[in-house]
Short mmCIF file of C-alpha atoms in Angstrom, two decimals:
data_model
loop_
_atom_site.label_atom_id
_atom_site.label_comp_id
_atom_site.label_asym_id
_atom_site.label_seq_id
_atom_site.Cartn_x
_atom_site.Cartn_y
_atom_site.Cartn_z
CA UNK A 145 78.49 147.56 109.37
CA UNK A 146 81.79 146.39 106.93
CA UNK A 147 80.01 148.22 104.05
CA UNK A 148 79.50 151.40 106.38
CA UNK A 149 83.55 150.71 107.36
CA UNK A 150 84.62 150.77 104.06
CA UNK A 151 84.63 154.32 102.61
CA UNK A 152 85.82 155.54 105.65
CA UNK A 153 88.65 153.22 105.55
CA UNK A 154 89.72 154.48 101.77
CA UNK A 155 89.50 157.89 102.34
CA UNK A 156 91.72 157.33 105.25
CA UNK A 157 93.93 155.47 102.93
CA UNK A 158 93.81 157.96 100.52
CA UNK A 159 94.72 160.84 102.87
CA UNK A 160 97.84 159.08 104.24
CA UNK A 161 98.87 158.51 100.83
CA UNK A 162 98.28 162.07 100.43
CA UNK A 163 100.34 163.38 103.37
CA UNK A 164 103.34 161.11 102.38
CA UNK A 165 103.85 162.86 99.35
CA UNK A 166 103.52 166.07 101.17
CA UNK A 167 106.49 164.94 103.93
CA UNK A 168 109.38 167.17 101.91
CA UNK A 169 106.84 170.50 102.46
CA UNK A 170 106.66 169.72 105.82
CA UNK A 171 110.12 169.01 106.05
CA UNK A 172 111.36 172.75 104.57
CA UNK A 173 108.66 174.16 107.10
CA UNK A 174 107.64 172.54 109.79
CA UNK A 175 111.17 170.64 109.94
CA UNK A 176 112.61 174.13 110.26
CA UNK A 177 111.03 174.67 113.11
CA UNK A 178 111.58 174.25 116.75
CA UNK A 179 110.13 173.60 120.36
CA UNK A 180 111.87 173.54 123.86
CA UNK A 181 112.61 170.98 126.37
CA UNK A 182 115.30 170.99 129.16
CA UNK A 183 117.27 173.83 128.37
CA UNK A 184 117.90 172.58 124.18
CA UNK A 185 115.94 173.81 121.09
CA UNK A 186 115.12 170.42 118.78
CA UNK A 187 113.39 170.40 115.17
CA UNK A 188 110.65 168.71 114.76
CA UNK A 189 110.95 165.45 113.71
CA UNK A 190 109.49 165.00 109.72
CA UNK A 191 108.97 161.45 108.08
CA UNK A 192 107.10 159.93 106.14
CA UNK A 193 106.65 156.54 108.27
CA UNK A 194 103.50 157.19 110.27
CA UNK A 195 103.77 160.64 108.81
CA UNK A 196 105.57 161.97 112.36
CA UNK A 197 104.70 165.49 111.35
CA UNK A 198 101.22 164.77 112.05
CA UNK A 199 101.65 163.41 115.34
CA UNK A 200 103.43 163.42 118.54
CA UNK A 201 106.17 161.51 117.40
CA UNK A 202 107.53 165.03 115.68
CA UNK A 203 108.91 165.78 118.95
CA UNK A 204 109.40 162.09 120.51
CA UNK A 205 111.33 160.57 117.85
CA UNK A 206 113.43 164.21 117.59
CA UNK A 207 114.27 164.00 121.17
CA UNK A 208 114.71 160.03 121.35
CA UNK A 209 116.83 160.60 118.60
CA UNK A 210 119.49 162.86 119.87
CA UNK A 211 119.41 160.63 122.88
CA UNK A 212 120.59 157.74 120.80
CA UNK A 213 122.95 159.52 118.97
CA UNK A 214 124.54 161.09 121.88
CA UNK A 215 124.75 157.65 123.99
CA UNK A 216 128.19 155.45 123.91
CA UNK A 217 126.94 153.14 126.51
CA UNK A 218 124.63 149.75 126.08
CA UNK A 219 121.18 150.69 124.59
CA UNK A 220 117.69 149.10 125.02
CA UNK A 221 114.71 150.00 123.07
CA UNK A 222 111.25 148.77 124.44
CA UNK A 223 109.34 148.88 120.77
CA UNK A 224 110.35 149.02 117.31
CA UNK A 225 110.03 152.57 116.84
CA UNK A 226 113.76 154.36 116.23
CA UNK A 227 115.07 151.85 113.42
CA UNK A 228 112.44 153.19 111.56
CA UNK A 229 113.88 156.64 111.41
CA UNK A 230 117.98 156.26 112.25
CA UNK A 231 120.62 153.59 112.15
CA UNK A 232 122.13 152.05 114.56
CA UNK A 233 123.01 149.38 116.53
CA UNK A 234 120.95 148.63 120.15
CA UNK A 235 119.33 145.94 121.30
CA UNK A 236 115.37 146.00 120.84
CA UNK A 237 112.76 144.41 122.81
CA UNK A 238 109.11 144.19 120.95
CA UNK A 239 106.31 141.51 121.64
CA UNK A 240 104.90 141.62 118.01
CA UNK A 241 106.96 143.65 115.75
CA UNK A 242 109.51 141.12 113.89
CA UNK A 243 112.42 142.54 112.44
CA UNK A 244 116.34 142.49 112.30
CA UNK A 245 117.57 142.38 115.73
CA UNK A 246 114.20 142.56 117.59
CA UNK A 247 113.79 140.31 120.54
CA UNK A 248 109.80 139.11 120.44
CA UNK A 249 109.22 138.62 124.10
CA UNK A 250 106.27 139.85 126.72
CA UNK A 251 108.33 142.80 128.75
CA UNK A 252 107.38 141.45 131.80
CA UNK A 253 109.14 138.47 131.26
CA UNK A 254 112.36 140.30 129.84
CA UNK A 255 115.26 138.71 131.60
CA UNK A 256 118.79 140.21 130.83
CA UNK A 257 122.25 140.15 132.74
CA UNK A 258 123.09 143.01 130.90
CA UNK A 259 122.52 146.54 132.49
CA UNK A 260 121.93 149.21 130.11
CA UNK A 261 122.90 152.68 130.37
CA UNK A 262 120.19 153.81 128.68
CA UNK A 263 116.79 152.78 128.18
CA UNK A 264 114.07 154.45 125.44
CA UNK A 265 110.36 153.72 125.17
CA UNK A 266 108.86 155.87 122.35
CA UNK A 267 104.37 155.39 123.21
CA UNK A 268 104.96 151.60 123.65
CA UNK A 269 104.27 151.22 127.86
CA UNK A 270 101.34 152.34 127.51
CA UNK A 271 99.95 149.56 125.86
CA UNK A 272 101.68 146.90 128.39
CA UNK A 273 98.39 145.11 129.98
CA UNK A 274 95.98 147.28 128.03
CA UNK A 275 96.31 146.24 124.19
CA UNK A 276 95.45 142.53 125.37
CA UNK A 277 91.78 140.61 125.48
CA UNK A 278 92.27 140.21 129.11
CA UNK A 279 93.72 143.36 130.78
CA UNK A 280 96.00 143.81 133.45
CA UNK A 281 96.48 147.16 134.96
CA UNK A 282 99.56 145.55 137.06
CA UNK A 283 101.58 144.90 134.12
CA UNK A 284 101.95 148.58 133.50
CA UNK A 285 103.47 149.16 136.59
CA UNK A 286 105.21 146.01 136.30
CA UNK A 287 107.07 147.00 133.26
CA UNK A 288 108.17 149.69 134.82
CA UNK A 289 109.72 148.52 137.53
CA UNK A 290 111.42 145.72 135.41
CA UNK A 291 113.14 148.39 133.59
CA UNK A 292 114.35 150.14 136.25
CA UNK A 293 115.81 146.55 137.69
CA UNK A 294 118.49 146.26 134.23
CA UNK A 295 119.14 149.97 134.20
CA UNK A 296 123.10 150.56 134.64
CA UNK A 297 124.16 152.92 137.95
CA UNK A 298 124.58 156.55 136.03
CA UNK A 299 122.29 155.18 133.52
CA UNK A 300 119.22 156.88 131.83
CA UNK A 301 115.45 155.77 131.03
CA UNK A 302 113.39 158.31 128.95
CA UNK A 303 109.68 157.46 127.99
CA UNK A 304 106.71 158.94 126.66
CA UNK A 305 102.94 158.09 127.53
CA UNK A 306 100.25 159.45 125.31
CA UNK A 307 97.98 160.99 127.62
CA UNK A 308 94.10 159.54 127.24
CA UNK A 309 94.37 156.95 125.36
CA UNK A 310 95.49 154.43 128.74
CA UNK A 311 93.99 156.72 131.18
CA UNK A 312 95.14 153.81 133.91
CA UNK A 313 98.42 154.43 133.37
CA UNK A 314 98.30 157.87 133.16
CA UNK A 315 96.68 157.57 137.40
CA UNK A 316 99.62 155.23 138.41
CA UNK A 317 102.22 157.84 136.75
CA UNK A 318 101.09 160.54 138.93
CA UNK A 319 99.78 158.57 141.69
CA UNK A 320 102.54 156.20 142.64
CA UNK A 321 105.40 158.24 141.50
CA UNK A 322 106.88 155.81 139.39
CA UNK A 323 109.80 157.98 137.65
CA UNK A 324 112.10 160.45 139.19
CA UNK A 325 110.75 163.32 136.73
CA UNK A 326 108.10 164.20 134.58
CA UNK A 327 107.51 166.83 131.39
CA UNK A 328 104.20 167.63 130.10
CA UNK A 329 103.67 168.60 126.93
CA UNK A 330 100.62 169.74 125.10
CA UNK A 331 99.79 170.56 121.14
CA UNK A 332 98.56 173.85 121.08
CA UNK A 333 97.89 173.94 117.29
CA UNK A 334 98.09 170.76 115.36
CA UNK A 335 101.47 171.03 114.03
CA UNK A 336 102.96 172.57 117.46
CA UNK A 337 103.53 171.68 120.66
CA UNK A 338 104.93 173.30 124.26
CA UNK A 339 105.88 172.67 127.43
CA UNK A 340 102.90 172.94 130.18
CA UNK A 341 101.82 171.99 133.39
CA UNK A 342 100.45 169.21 134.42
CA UNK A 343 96.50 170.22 135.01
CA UNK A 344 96.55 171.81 131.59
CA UNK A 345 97.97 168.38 130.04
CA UNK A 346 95.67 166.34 131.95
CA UNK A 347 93.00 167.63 130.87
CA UNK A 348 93.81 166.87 127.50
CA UNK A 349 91.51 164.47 125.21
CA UNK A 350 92.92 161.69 123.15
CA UNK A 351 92.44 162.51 119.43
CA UNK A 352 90.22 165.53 120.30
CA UNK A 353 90.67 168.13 118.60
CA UNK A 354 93.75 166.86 116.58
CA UNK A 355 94.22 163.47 115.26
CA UNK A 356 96.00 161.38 117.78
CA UNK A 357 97.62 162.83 120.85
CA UNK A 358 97.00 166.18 122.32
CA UNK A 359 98.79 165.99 125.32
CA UNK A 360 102.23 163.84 126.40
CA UNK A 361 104.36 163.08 129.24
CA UNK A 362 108.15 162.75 128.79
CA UNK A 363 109.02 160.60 131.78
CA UNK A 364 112.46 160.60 132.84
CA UNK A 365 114.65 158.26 135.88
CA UNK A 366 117.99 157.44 136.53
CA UNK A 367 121.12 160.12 136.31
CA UNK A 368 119.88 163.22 134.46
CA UNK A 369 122.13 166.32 134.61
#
C-alpha cells in the first residue's frame, strides 16, 4: 500500500514544484483578471504558497485581503492563513499552526475581553469538530457562536466554508441560519469563478472536477453596508 503511495506522492511533488515556478505567468494573466462580489471588481489572488491560483483561495485571500487592509479597528484571524500573503499586525488564533504572534488554543475555548471589530476565517471553521479522531458536529456551531460573542457592536465577521468537503457544516449553515448573509460562489472553469445561487453551489462536489473546491460560501454577520 506505501509502495503503491509513493509515485503518486512524487508526481504530486513534482507538479507543485512545477506550478510554483509558473506563479509569475499566472500572475501577468490570471492576476490580471477579475471576478465580482458585492458591488467591487477584485483580482484574483496569485501566490506561490499553496499555489492560490489553483484554488479557491484566488478569490478568498483577494477579498480577505482588502478587508484587512481597509480595517483600522482590532483584528482577529481564526487560522494562519493571511500572514502568509500580507503584513500586518492582528491578533491570530490557530490550534496547530505555530508562528510569530499565533495564539495555539482549541477555538472553543478562546476566551478574550477584547471585542474585535472585525473577525476573518479564510476555510479554517470548517474543520472545527471534523479534522479530530473523535468528531463533534457541535463544535462547528459552537465556534460560531463564540465568535459572534467577542465581535465589537458595528463590527464585521467574514468567512468562507468550502462546500463538500464538511458537508455537516454546510446543513447547519443553511439550516440554522447561523450568519446574517450568505454568497455562493462556484468555479465554472478551473481558473474562474462567479457568483451563483445557492442550489447550483450546493450541488457542487469537493475536488470534482477541479482540484480542491468547486463551490464556496462567503458568509458574512455583523454591520455590513
Amino acid at each position: 500500500m506505501e509502495t503503491d503511495g509513493l509515485p503518486s506522492a512524487i508526481v504530486m511533488i513534482i507538479c507543485t514544484f512545477f506550478k510554483v515556478l509558473m506563479t509569475p505567468f499566472y500572475s501577468m494573466t490570471l492576476g490580471k483578471r477579475t471576478f465580482h462580489f458585492r458591488g467591487k471588481d477584485y483580482r484574483y489572488f496569485c501566490h506561490w504558497y499553496n499555489t492560490t491560483f489553483d484554488n479557491e483561495r484566488s478569490i478568498e485571500i483577494a477579498i480577505a485581503a482588502d478587508l484587512m487592509r481597509s480595517s483600522s479597528g482590532r483584528t482577529l484571524e481564526v487560522g494562519n492563513v493571511l500572514s502568509h500573503y500580507i503584513s500586518g499586525h492582528w491578533d491570530i488564533l490557530d490550534k496547530y499552526e505555530k508562528g510569530k504572534s499565533v495564539l495555539n488554543q482549541d477555538i472553543i475555548d478562546f476566551e478574550s475581553q477584547t471585542k474585535y471589530d472585525l473577525i476573518i476565517s479564510v476555510s479554517t471553521l470548517e474543520h472545527v469538530g471534523f479534522d479530530e479522531k473523535q468528531r463533534d458536529p457541535e463544535k462547528f456551531t459552537a465556534a460560531i457562536r463564540k465568535l459572534q460573542s467577542v465581535l465589537a457592536p458595528g463590527g464585521r465577521f467574514f468567512f468562507t466554508i468550502p462546500i463538500g468537503y464538511n458537508p455537516d457544516a454546510v446543513i447547519r449553515l443553511e439550516r440554522d441560519n447561523l450568519v446574517a448573509k450568505k454568497h455562493y460562489f462556484e468555479r465554472t472553469a478551473k481558473h474562474q469563478w462567479e457568483e451563483t445561487t445557492a442550489d447550483r453551489a450546493l450541488s457542487r462536489q469537493f475536488s470534482t472536477p477541479y482540484s480542491f473546491a468547486n463551490a464556496l460560501i462567503i458568509c458574512l454577520d455583523g454591520e455590513w453596508a
